[in-house]
Amino acid sequence: MVRAIEDRHSASVYERLPAVIVKGRGSILWDINGKEYIDCMGGYGVAIVGHCNPKVVSAVEAQSKKLITCHGSLYNDARANLLEKITRISPKGLDGVYLCNTGAEAVECALKLARRYSGKPEVIAMTRGYHGKTLGALSATWNQKYRTPFMPLVPEVKFAPFGDAEKVRDAITEKTGAIIVEPIQGESGIYVAPDGFLKELREICDEKNIVLIFDEIQTGFGRTGKMWACEHWNIIPDVICLAKGIAGGLPLGATLAKREVMSAFKTGDHTSTFGGNPLSCAASCATIDYILEENLVERATSLGIVFKDRLNKIKDKCRIVRDVRGLGLMLAMELRFDIRNILIGGIERGLIMLYSGKNILRFLPPLVISKEQIHKAMDILDALVSEDEKSRIEVRSKE
Ligand SMILES: *Cc1c(COP(=O)(O)O)cnc(C)c1O
């Protein structure tokens, strides 16, 4: 029933997995038949503090009885609490905040802000970069599959190879106002910035008065074993985009900027009706408190080692695995073949994974996942990959 209704009425824009999910707690999801799954998709990285985190649930419950909506033209206590909390943990100096509702919106804000501040329209984005699918964010997203049907996009966006600072430098002109980059590219398959790259970008931007934007929508809030991925290289951008895990599952996005940069926005320049609503703000406060109180950032590091070690063991055993990479609990396993069978096999055996392109498995589990759950998930994956390899060898020997 559920699947039939969704298939009939919903815009068919999502590649679906065959499961109807009705309930979640921590790292576990249940389908409509009561079957249990270990969730290594984590709502594409949203469920950082786990599904229905009790602290988030009670904050939402309390706030929903007090006030749910409050436009930005009025002051609000829940919003003020969040602004204080988020700037206390933000990269040094980034204490100007614009609140919106999604990742793509956080990027839209960053792009407009960079134009407003620098007065220069050109943006340099990275090959394989992903920043969302609204027209502005899409213009900085690299994948042709997402772009081509919607041409023309916002003009003056150029792409330079991720990891090659000299090529970035070559792409810069008088009109370049911003460089936008994910410190670890998520959507395209977990590619970690090579050492030195972000530092060189910082130097280039300082030298040429260009706004450096880090898109940490997927890497933020402890995912990679640091509160912000940019801490792995000790680089501070001028603007940072946040969303996904920020509010424990509720829709919220944020663009943080140096005060001087954020002050380029004047009244009316950029607003959002739902942006900074009390309900999402209260959920975000609870999420940040939980991350700090439960040391989830350190947990992502230590569990990331366990997780990656298991992935590497599968790689050592199976020739169809080409690469394992990532930091903290932001990991990928690249195969030599299409992974659709493995994803579906996971659903059958109680493991939900995520794809990045045709042949890359991505893992963004809640940071509250237990060691036992990781081992159980990896036992399932180990069996699936081994069986997939075996069936490919059998098919080959029959030919
Ligand atoms: C998910 C994501 C976005 C887009 O966020 P939406 O909430 O889907 O609009 C942008 N950038 C990165 C790095 C992301 O991972």
PDB file of C-alpha atoms and ligand atoms in Angstrom, residues 102-104 130-132 182 215 217-218 244, ligand 1:
ATOM      1  CA  THR A 102      18.292  22.886   4.082  1.00  0.00           C
ATOM      2  CA  GLY A 103      21.806  22.327   2.823  1.00  0.00           C
ATOM      3  CA  ALA A 104      21.184  23.776  -0.613  1.00  0.00           C
ATOM      4  CA  TYR A 130      28.339  18.520  -4.594  1.00  0.00           C
ATOM      5  CA  HIS A 131      26.471  21.460  -3.108  1.00  0.00           C
ATOM      6  CA  GLY A 132      22.791  20.680  -3.658  1.00  0.00           C
ATOM      7  CA  GLU A 182      33.986  20.359   0.530  1.00  0.00           C
ATOM      8  CA  ASP A 215      30.689  23.226   2.501  1.00  0.00           C
ATOM      9  CA  ILE A 217      26.999  20.110   5.320  1.00  0.00           C
ATOM     10  CA  GLN A 218      27.974  16.434   5.389  1.00  0.00           C
ATOM     11  CA  LYS A 244      22.181  17.579   7.640  1.00  0.00           C
TER      12      LYS A 244
HETATM   13  C1  LIG B   1      23.535  17.045   1.276  1.00  0.00           C
HETATM   14  C2  LIG B   1      24.484  18.079   0.848  1.00  0.00           C
HETATM   15  C3  LIG B   1      24.055  19.305   0.301  1.00  0.00           C
HETATM   16  C4  LIG B   1      22.602  19.596   0.013  1.00  0.00           C
HETATM   17  O1  LIG B   1      21.803  19.546   1.143  1.00  0.00           O
HETATM   18  P1  LIG B   1      20.202  19.443   0.968  1.00  0.00           P
HETATM   19  O2  LIG B   1      19.691  19.565   2.378  1.00  0.00           O
HETATM   20  O3  LIG B   1      19.913  18.128   0.341  1.00  0.00           O
HETATM   21  O4  LIG B   1      19.783  20.569   0.117  1.00  0.00           O
HETATM   22  C5  LIG B   1      25.016  20.230  -0.032  1.00  0.00           C
HETATM   23  N1  LIG B   1      26.326  19.992   0.159  1.00  0.00           N
HETATM   24  C6  LIG B   1      26.767  18.839   0.693  1.00  0.00           C
HETATM   25  C7  LIG B   1      28.229  18.653   0.915  1.00  0.00           C
HETATM   26  C8  LIG B   1      25.868  17.840   1.041  1.00  0.00           C
HETATM   27  O5  LIG B   1      26.319  16.681   1.527  1.00  0.00           O
END
